[in-house]
């Protein structure tokens, strides 16, 4: 059976794990279903894959520019603890559970297609690396919970749960995603969804009269800040230089080493360069997203018409970044502040009282999930919504990994944990169930999966399909305000003549 595991491992690691290939294949299948010519199929598939590779290249630039800043901040503040990193715990756990997780991944993808075909949850989850992370987390939790005695049960239940979580979370986020994109053609397929839902709900709560982050009225001499790329780069320059100077004062040798600079002047300029690269990375991400959308959305109509009727592609979180470029930066910074606040709560209360680990705020997860939360918060609550939504996301992606790490610790894995919100709540819920007992825990896990499917189906039919719009009261208020302003301008113009 080794060859079969190798084949599954190849499909899982070399195809499903690479979003660009998956997006390209799905686009080509959609174009085939639409009976396009072979040239259009090849060209469309390649362009969609290239778009996702461009998006990934932008993400690498952003990650490379943020990593030194995060290390400098941790150094100058003296914070100590665990930085949740999906890639690290995946690499560690895959040494023991890699083969089982390959079965879970491939079977889970088939379960997702079946659920999308035969339930109201018509979402095709296409964020490959998150599938891999979730498949491995489920494999670890179930294997340890069952004392490594029932491999086939781990695979079957793990695949069922993976398929479930890949269709229910896009359904729960869809009202807010639709509010952002303006139509029903896209969904979010990212396991930070709980943070986005919380951000959208928080925005709705606090920003009833707040204007959009994308309509900031700058003074005449600051009009250049209306260009989101310029505003993003300038903001990061200010943040970077504050911490570089702080680092050069409090810990000069470490700061110069982190920035690979021989002296203080070179360190300051290295900080400037990295901050500008951050702006470049964001611009590349936005270009890649637009390229993917331009090819995938029309081609996916073929799948929605012929293969899985009514299906929507559920894509990675940067797909919403072009709908609120200023909100991305605001959400990122607010999320990071939220992470620092929750770190303080952990250090002062939850760690001494309950033994929860200290979770350090990683810049990269706060940028991607916090930026997404900012866009969701802005959609329902404008500027206040983006700030509060990002902050709430920061709280969640700090406390939830701490809870998951406690479960992992009781399973013998206490050095790292997954970072995004859905890994936290789903892993903690399943792990806690399995701690009751292997068989009872396994039954509870299946029940949890069934309950999620039923709840999401009801939500889809009763809320999503009926067209509920979150933040509709705010939209109505802003529309009246704009109409009143337009009427006042119209009344004033003849008087001047």
mmCIF file of N, CA and C in Angstrom, residues 92-194:
data_model
loop_
_atom_site.group_PDB
_atom_site.id
_atom_site.type_symbol
_atom_site.label_atom_id
_atom_site.label_comp_id
_atom_site.label_asym_id
_atom_site.label_seq_id
_atom_site.Cartn_x
_atom_site.Cartn_y
_atom_site.Cartn_z
ATOM 1 N N UNK A 92 6.259 19.707 12.107
ATOM 2 C CA UNK A 92 6.588 18.817 13.226
ATOM 3 C C UNK A 92 5.660 17.607 13.263
ATOM 4 N N UNK A 93 4.352 17.886 13.169
ATOM 5 C CA UNK A 93 3.371 16.803 13.301
ATOM 6 C C UNK A 93 3.351 15.878 12.093
ATOM 7 N N UNK A 94 3.704 16.377 10.908
ATOM 8 C CA UNK A 94 3.620 15.549 9.704
ATOM 9 C C UNK A 94 4.651 14.430 9.703
ATOM 10 N N UNK A 95 5.704 14.553 10.509
ATOM 11 C CA UNK A 95 6.698 13.471 10.585
ATOM 12 C C UNK A 95 6.046 12.180 11.082
ATOM 13 N N UNK A 96 5.078 12.296 11.989
ATOM 14 C CA UNK A 96 4.425 11.114 12.537
ATOM 15 C C UNK A 96 3.071 10.840 11.893
ATOM 16 N N UNK A 97 2.348 11.902 11.524
ATOM 17 C CA UNK A 97 0.972 11.724 11.063
ATOM 18 C C UNK A 97 0.790 12.066 9.578
ATOM 19 N N UNK A 98 1.894 12.204 8.823
ATOM 20 C CA UNK A 98 1.812 12.638 7.432
ATOM 21 C C UNK A 98 0.976 11.716 6.561
ATOM 22 N N UNK A 99 1.162 10.384 6.685
ATOM 23 C CA UNK A 99 0.436 9.445 5.822
ATOM 24 C C UNK A 99 -1.058 9.504 6.097
ATOM 25 N N UNK A 100 -1.441 9.465 7.375
ATOM 26 C CA UNK A 100 -2.873 9.521 7.714
ATOM 27 C C UNK A 100 -3.497 10.834 7.246
ATOM 28 N N UNK A 101 -2.767 11.932 7.427
ATOM 29 C CA UNK A 101 -3.341 13.224 7.033
ATOM 30 C C UNK A 101 -3.515 13.303 5.518
ATOM 31 N N UNK A 102 -2.693 12.573 4.743
ATOM 32 C CA UNK A 102 -2.874 12.546 3.280
ATOM 33 C C UNK A 102 -4.210 11.899 2.926
ATOM 34 N N UNK A 103 -4.549 10.787 3.594
ATOM 35 C CA UNK A 103 -5.864 10.168 3.383
ATOM 36 C C UNK A 103 -6.976 11.145 3.764
ATOM 37 N N UNK A 104 -6.817 11.765 4.947
ATOM 38 C CA UNK A 104 -7.847 12.699 5.433
ATOM 39 C C UNK A 104 -8.041 13.841 4.440
ATOM 40 N N UNK A 105 -6.933 14.358 3.901
ATOM 41 C CA UNK A 105 -6.993 15.504 2.990
ATOM 42 C C UNK A 105 -7.758 15.156 1.711
ATOM 43 N N UNK A 106 -7.375 14.060 1.068
ATOM 44 C CA UNK A 106 -8.003 13.710 -0.215
ATOM 45 C C UNK A 106 -9.465 13.303 -0.012
ATOM 46 N N UNK A 107 -9.729 12.454 0.996
ATOM 47 C CA UNK A 107 -11.116 12.058 1.259
ATOM 48 C C UNK A 107 -11.963 13.253 1.723
ATOM 49 N N UNK A 108 -11.341 14.138 2.497
ATOM 50 C CA UNK A 108 -12.060 15.330 2.962
ATOM 51 C C UNK A 108 -12.463 16.227 1.802
ATOM 52 N N UNK A 109 -11.597 16.319 0.782
ATOM 53 C CA UNK A 109 -11.934 17.113 -0.402
ATOM 54 C C UNK A 109 -13.150 16.514 -1.101
ATOM 55 N N UNK A 110 -13.206 15.171 -1.190
ATOM 56 C CA UNK A 110 -14.354 14.508 -1.820
ATOM 57 C C UNK A 110 -15.628 14.700 -0.989
ATOM 58 N N UNK A 111 -15.483 14.637 0.346
ATOM 59 C CA UNK A 111 -16.647 14.885 1.220
ATOM 60 C C UNK A 111 -17.173 16.302 1.002
ATOM 61 N N UNK A 112 -16.240 17.265 0.882
ATOM 62 C CA UNK A 112 -16.655 18.654 0.633
ATOM 63 C C UNK A 112 -17.448 18.762 -0.673
ATOM 64 N N UNK A 113 -16.976 18.096 -1.743
ATOM 65 C CA UNK A 113 -17.685 18.155 -3.020
ATOM 66 C C UNK A 113 -19.081 17.532 -2.892
ATOM 67 N N UNK A 114 -19.173 16.428 -2.120
ATOM 68 C CA UNK A 114 -20.474 15.778 -1.930
ATOM 69 C C UNK A 114 -21.421 16.686 -1.150
ATOM 70 N N UNK A 115 -20.923 17.318 -0.086
ATOM 71 C CA UNK A 115 -21.766 18.235 0.694
ATOM 72 C C UNK A 115 -22.203 19.425 -0.158
ATOM 73 N N UNK A 116 -21.269 19.938 -0.981
ATOM 74 C CA UNK A 116 -21.618 21.072 -1.849
ATOM 75 C C UNK A 116 -22.653 20.671 -2.895
ATOM 76 N N UNK A 117 -22.625 19.402 -3.304
ATOM 77 C CA UNK A 117 -23.552 18.941 -4.350
ATOM 78 C C UNK A 117 -24.936 18.613 -3.791
ATOM 79 N N UNK A 118 -24.976 18.070 -2.561
ATOM 80 C CA UNK A 118 -26.258 17.530 -2.073
ATOM 81 C C UNK A 118 -26.834 18.274 -0.863
ATOM 82 N N UNK A 119 -26.226 19.357 -0.416
ATOM 83 C CA UNK A 119 -26.808 20.172 0.663
ATOM 84 C C UNK A 119 -26.917 21.615 0.163
ATOM 85 N N UNK A 120 -27.556 22.497 0.918
ATOM 86 C CA UNK A 120 -27.616 23.908 0.489
ATOM 87 C C UNK A 120 -26.256 24.616 0.560
ATOM 88 N N UNK A 121 -25.245 23.965 1.128
ATOM 89 C CA UNK A 121 -23.933 24.608 1.356
ATOM 90 C C UNK A 121 -23.079 24.460 0.106
ATOM 91 N N UNK A 122 -23.360 25.250 -0.915
ATOM 92 C CA UNK A 122 -22.723 25.075 -2.225
ATOM 93 C C UNK A 122 -21.454 25.920 -2.329
ATOM 94 N N UNK A 123 -20.458 25.528 -1.572
ATOM 95 C CA UNK A 123 -19.174 26.233 -1.564
ATOM 96 C C UNK A 123 -18.037 25.252 -1.878
ATOM 97 N N UNK A 124 -17.123 25.676 -2.765
ATOM 98 C CA UNK A 124 -15.946 24.872 -3.098
ATOM 99 C C UNK A 124 -14.724 25.559 -2.497
ATOM 100 N N UNK A 125 -14.190 24.979 -1.429
ATOM 101 C CA UNK A 125 -13.071 25.570 -0.678
ATOM 102 C C UNK A 125 -11.780 25.366 -1.480
ATOM 103 N N UNK A 126 -11.106 26.465 -1.847
ATOM 104 C CA UNK A 126 -9.948 26.364 -2.735
ATOM 105 C C UNK A 126 -8.649 26.878 -2.112
ATOM 106 N N UNK A 127 -8.625 27.110 -0.822
ATOM 107 C CA UNK A 127 -7.386 27.573 -0.173
ATOM 108 C C UNK A 127 -6.606 26.341 0.280
ATOM 109 N N UNK A 128 -5.761 25.849 -0.621
ATOM 110 C CA UNK A 128 -5.140 24.549 -0.439
ATOM 111 C C UNK A 128 -4.314 24.395 0.823
ATOM 112 N N UNK A 129 -3.478 25.388 1.125
ATOM 113 C CA UNK A 129 -2.600 25.215 2.291
ATOM 114 C C UNK A 129 -3.412 25.147 3.587
ATOM 115 N N UNK A 130 -4.563 25.820 3.630
ATOM 116 C CA UNK A 130 -5.397 25.713 4.835
ATOM 117 C C UNK A 130 -6.051 24.338 4.939
ATOM 118 N N UNK A 131 -6.347 23.724 3.783
ATOM 119 C CA UNK A 131 -6.842 22.337 3.816
ATOM 120 C C UNK A 131 -5.798 21.424 4.455
ATOM 121 N N UNK A 132 -4.541 21.608 4.051
ATOM 122 C CA UNK A 132 -3.463 20.769 4.584
ATOM 123 C C UNK A 132 -3.323 20.965 6.092
ATOM 124 N N UNK A 133 -3.326 22.230 6.528
ATOM 125 C CA UNK A 133 -3.191 22.514 7.964
ATOM 126 C C UNK A 133 -4.339 21.871 8.754
ATOM 127 N N UNK A 134 -5.565 22.053 8.261
ATOM 128 C CA UNK A 134 -6.722 21.534 8.997
ATOM 129 C C UNK A 134 -6.721 20.004 8.994
ATOM 130 N N UNK A 135 -6.345 19.395 7.854
ATOM 131 C CA UNK A 135 -6.297 17.925 7.789
ATOM 132 C C UNK A 135 -5.312 17.383 8.823
ATOM 133 N N UNK A 136 -4.178 18.043 8.949
ATOM 134 C CA UNK A 136 -3.175 17.562 9.904
ATOM 135 C C UNK A 136 -3.637 17.783 11.342
ATOM 136 N N UNK A 137 -4.249 18.934 11.604
ATOM 137 C CA UNK A 137 -4.727 19.170 12.968
ATOM 138 C C UNK A 137 -5.774 18.137 13.368
ATOM 139 N N UNK A 138 -6.707 17.847 12.467
ATOM 140 C CA UNK A 138 -7.730 16.847 12.769
ATOM 141 C C UNK A 138 -7.112 15.471 12.982
ATOM 142 N N UNK A 139 -6.119 15.137 12.159
ATOM 143 C CA UNK A 139 -5.456 13.839 12.295
ATOM 144 C C UNK A 139 -4.767 13.714 13.648
ATOM 145 N N UNK A 140 -4.072 14.775 14.057
ATOM 146 C CA UNK A 140 -3.367 14.742 15.342
ATOM 147 C C UNK A 140 -4.354 14.612 16.494
ATOM 148 N N UNK A 141 -5.384 15.457 16.500
ATOM 149 C CA UNK A 141 -6.348 15.452 17.607
ATOM 150 C C UNK A 141 -7.047 14.094 17.710
ATOM 151 N N UNK A 142 -7.495 13.575 16.568
ATOM 152 C CA UNK A 142 -8.217 12.298 16.588
ATOM 153 C C UNK A 142 -7.285 11.131 16.923
ATOM 154 N N UNK A 143 -6.076 11.131 16.358
ATOM 155 C CA UNK A 143 -5.142 10.024 16.616
ATOM 156 C C UNK A 143 -4.772 9.942 18.091
ATOM 157 N N UNK A 144 -4.412 11.099 18.652
ATOM 158 C CA UNK A 144 -4.025 11.102 20.066
ATOM 159 C C UNK A 144 -5.227 10.798 20.946
ATOM 160 N N UNK A 145 -6.385 11.350 20.575
ATOM 161 C CA UNK A 145 -7.595 11.098 21.352
ATOM 162 C C UNK A 145 -7.996 9.640 21.354
ATOM 163 N N UNK A 146 -7.674 8.927 20.273
ATOM 164 C CA UNK A 146 -8.011 7.494 20.185
ATOM 165 C C UNK A 146 -6.817 6.608 20.508
ATOM 166 N N UNK A 147 -5.782 7.183 21.084
ATOM 167 C CA UNK A 147 -4.581 6.444 21.502
ATOM 168 C C UNK A 147 -3.906 5.723 20.344
ATOM 169 N N UNK A 148 -3.977 6.293 19.143
ATOM 170 C CA UNK A 148 -3.307 5.720 17.959
ATOM 171 C C UNK A 148 -3.720 4.270 17.696
ATOM 172 N N UNK A 149 -4.969 3.901 18.059
ATOM 173 C CA UNK A 149 -5.376 2.495 17.916
ATOM 174 C C UNK A 149 -6.332 2.254 16.746
ATOM 175 N N UNK A 150 -6.896 3.274 16.166
ATOM 176 C CA UNK A 150 -7.915 3.074 15.136
ATOM 177 C C UNK A 150 -7.643 3.997 13.953
ATOM 178 N N UNK A 151 -6.678 3.620 13.112
ATOM 179 C CA UNK A 151 -6.287 4.477 11.997
ATOM 180 C C UNK A 151 -7.456 4.742 11.044
ATOM 181 N N UNK A 152 -8.230 3.681 10.760
ATOM 182 C CA UNK A 152 -9.309 3.869 9.778
ATOM 183 C C UNK A 152 -10.400 4.781 10.316
ATOM 184 N N UNK A 153 -10.651 4.729 11.640
ATOM 185 C CA UNK A 153 -11.629 5.645 12.231
ATOM 186 C C UNK A 153 -11.132 7.087 12.161
ATOM 187 N N UNK A 154 -9.836 7.256 12.407
ATOM 188 C CA UNK A 154 -9.238 8.600 12.324
ATOM 189 C C UNK A 154 -9.427 9.160 10.919
ATOM 190 N N UNK A 155 -9.167 8.344 9.908
ATOM 191 C CA UNK A 155 -9.269 8.813 8.524
ATOM 192 C C UNK A 155 -10.722 9.139 8.165
ATOM 193 N N UNK A 156 -11.642 8.238 8.502
ATOM 194 C CA UNK A 156 -13.044 8.459 8.130
ATOM 195 C C UNK A 156 -13.637 9.673 8.842
ATOM 196 N N UNK A 157 -13.448 9.727 10.158
ATOM 197 C CA UNK A 157 -14.019 10.847 10.917
ATOM 198 C C UNK A 157 -13.294 12.157 10.574
ATOM 199 N N UNK A 158 -11.981 12.076 10.411
ATOM 200 C CA UNK A 158 -11.210 13.271 10.047
ATOM 201 C C UNK A 158 -11.645 13.830 8.700
ATOM 202 N N UNK A 159 -11.843 12.949 7.707
ATOM 203 C CA UNK A 159 -12.281 13.395 6.379
ATOM 204 C C UNK A 159 -13.669 14.022 6.449
ATOM 205 N N UNK A 160 -14.556 13.409 7.245
ATOM 206 C CA UNK A 160 -15.908 13.968 7.407
ATOM 207 C C UNK A 160 -15.843 15.369 8.012
ATOM 208 N N UNK A 161 -15.059 15.502 9.086
ATOM 209 C CA UNK A 161 -14.963 16.814 9.751
ATOM 210 C C UNK A 161 -14.289 17.852 8.856
ATOM 211 N N UNK A 162 -13.291 17.423 8.075
ATOM 212 C CA UNK A 162 -12.620 18.364 7.169
ATOM 213 C C UNK A 162 -13.600 18.858 6.097
ATOM 214 N N UNK A 163 -14.343 17.921 5.509
ATOM 215 C CA UNK A 163 -15.333 18.328 4.511
ATOM 216 C C UNK A 163 -16.369 19.267 5.093
ATOM 217 N N UNK A 164 -16.774 18.987 6.342
ATOM 218 C CA UNK A 164 -17.788 19.825 6.996
ATOM 219 C C UNK A 164 -17.288 21.251 7.198
ATOM 220 N N UNK A 165 -16.096 21.372 7.790
ATOM 221 C CA UNK A 165 -15.617 22.728 8.122
ATOM 222 C C UNK A 165 -15.339 23.546 6.861
ATOM 223 N N UNK A 166 -15.061 22.866 5.731
ATOM 224 C CA UNK A 166 -14.773 23.592 4.488
ATOM 225 C C UNK A 166 -16.029 24.125 3.804
ATOM 226 N N UNK A 167 -17.202 23.639 4.180
ATOM 227 C CA UNK A 167 -18.424 24.208 3.589
ATOM 228 C C UNK A 167 -19.210 25.059 4.579
ATOM 229 N N UNK A 168 -19.079 24.782 5.885
ATOM 230 C CA UNK A 168 -19.915 25.551 6.831
ATOM 231 C C UNK A 168 -19.358 26.954 7.075
ATOM 232 N N UNK A 169 -18.028 27.109 7.152
ATOM 233 C CA UNK A 169 -17.494 28.439 7.464
ATOM 234 C C UNK A 169 -17.726 29.439 6.330
ATOM 235 N N UNK A 170 -17.554 29.052 5.041
ATOM 236 C CA UNK A 170 -17.925 30.008 3.980
ATOM 237 C C UNK A 170 -19.391 30.411 4.056
ATOM 238 N N UNK A 171 -20.273 29.467 4.465
ATOM 239 C CA UNK A 171 -21.699 29.802 4.570
ATOM 240 C C UNK A 171 -21.937 30.829 5.672
ATOM 241 N N UNK A 172 -21.303 30.622 6.837
ATOM 242 C CA UNK A 172 -21.526 31.556 7.956
ATOM 243 C C UNK A 172 -20.977 32.958 7.655
ATOM 244 N N UNK A 173 -19.922 33.050 6.847
ATOM 245 C CA UNK A 173 -19.356 34.381 6.541
ATOM 246 C C UNK A 173 -20.026 35.041 5.336
ATOM 247 N N UNK A 174 -20.837 34.302 4.587
ATOM 248 C CA UNK A 174 -21.290 34.792 3.294
ATOM 249 C C UNK A 174 -22.078 36.109 3.342
ATOM 250 N N UNK A 175 -22.969 36.367 4.321
ATOM 251 C CA UNK A 175 -23.659 37.670 4.302
ATOM 252 C C UNK A 175 -22.687 38.849 4.342
ATOM 253 N N UNK A 176 -21.637 38.743 5.144
ATOM 254 C CA UNK A 176 -20.657 39.830 5.237
ATOM 255 C C UNK A 176 -19.763 39.875 3.989
ATOM 256 N N UNK A 177 -19.412 38.700 3.473
ATOM 257 C CA UNK A 177 -18.597 38.676 2.250
ATOM 258 C C UNK A 177 -19.365 39.298 1.085
ATOM 259 N N UNK A 178 -20.643 38.966 0.993
ATOM 260 C CA UNK A 178 -21.484 39.533 -0.080
ATOM 261 C C UNK A 178 -21.600 41.042 0.075
ATOM 262 N N UNK A 179 -21.660 41.520 1.320
ATOM 263 C CA UNK A 179 -21.730 42.972 1.546
ATOM 264 C C UNK A 179 -20.463 43.652 1.035
ATOM 265 N N UNK A 180 -19.328 42.981 1.182
ATOM 266 C CA UNK A 180 -18.048 43.552 0.750
ATOM 267 C C UNK A 180 -17.928 43.554 -0.769
ATOM 268 N N UNK A 181 -18.195 42.404 -1.393
ATOM 269 C CA UNK A 181 -17.954 42.278 -2.836
ATOM 270 C C UNK A 181 -19.091 42.849 -3.676
ATOM 271 N N UNK A 182 -20.269 43.002 -3.069
ATOM 272 C CA UNK A 182 -21.391 43.576 -3.808
ATOM 273 C C UNK A 182 -22.202 42.562 -4.592
ATOM 274 N N UNK A 183 -21.797 41.305 -4.620
ATOM 275 C CA UNK A 183 -22.611 40.277 -5.269
ATOM 276 C C UNK A 183 -22.353 38.928 -4.609
ATOM 277 N N UNK A 184 -22.946 37.878 -5.171
ATOM 278 C CA UNK A 184 -22.894 36.557 -4.539
ATOM 279 C C UNK A 184 -21.957 35.606 -5.279
ATOM 280 N N UNK A 185 -21.023 36.149 -6.060
ATOM 281 C CA UNK A 185 -20.210 35.280 -6.909
ATOM 282 C C UNK A 185 -19.015 34.675 -6.189
ATOM 283 N N UNK A 186 -18.639 35.242 -5.034
ATOM 284 C CA UNK A 186 -17.442 34.782 -4.310
ATOM 285 C C UNK A 186 -17.777 34.459 -2.859
ATOM 286 N N UNK A 187 -16.959 33.593 -2.254
ATOM 287 C CA UNK A 187 -17.052 33.329 -0.811
ATOM 288 C C UNK A 187 -15.634 33.312 -0.243
ATOM 289 N N UNK A 188 -15.552 33.338 1.079
ATOM 290 C CA UNK A 188 -14.235 33.278 1.729
ATOM 291 C C UNK A 188 -13.960 31.851 2.199
ATOM 292 N N UNK A 189 -12.830 31.308 1.763
ATOM 293 C CA UNK A 189 -12.392 29.988 2.194
ATOM 294 C C UNK A 189 -11.098 30.113 2.964
ATOM 295 N N UNK A 190 -11.206 30.521 4.224
ATOM 296 C CA UNK A 190 -10.018 30.781 5.051
ATOM 297 C C UNK A 190 -10.392 30.489 6.491
ATOM 298 N N UNK A 191 -9.507 29.788 7.223
ATOM 299 C CA UNK A 191 -9.853 29.379 8.579
ATOM 300 C C UNK A 191 -9.572 30.456 9.632
ATOM 301 N N UNK A 192 -9.696 31.715 9.202
ATOM 302 C CA UNK A 192 -9.773 32.818 10.162
ATOM 303 C C UNK A 192 -11.189 33.360 10.195
ATOM 304 N N UNK A 193 -12.151 32.565 9.710
ATOM 305 C CA UNK A 193 -13.519 33.055 9.478
ATOM 306 C C UNK A 193 -14.211 33.564 10.733
ATOM 307 N N UNK A 194 -13.985 32.916 11.884
ATOM 308 C CA UNK A 194 -14.633 33.392 13.110
ATOM 309 C C UNK A 194 -14.244 34.840 13.389
#
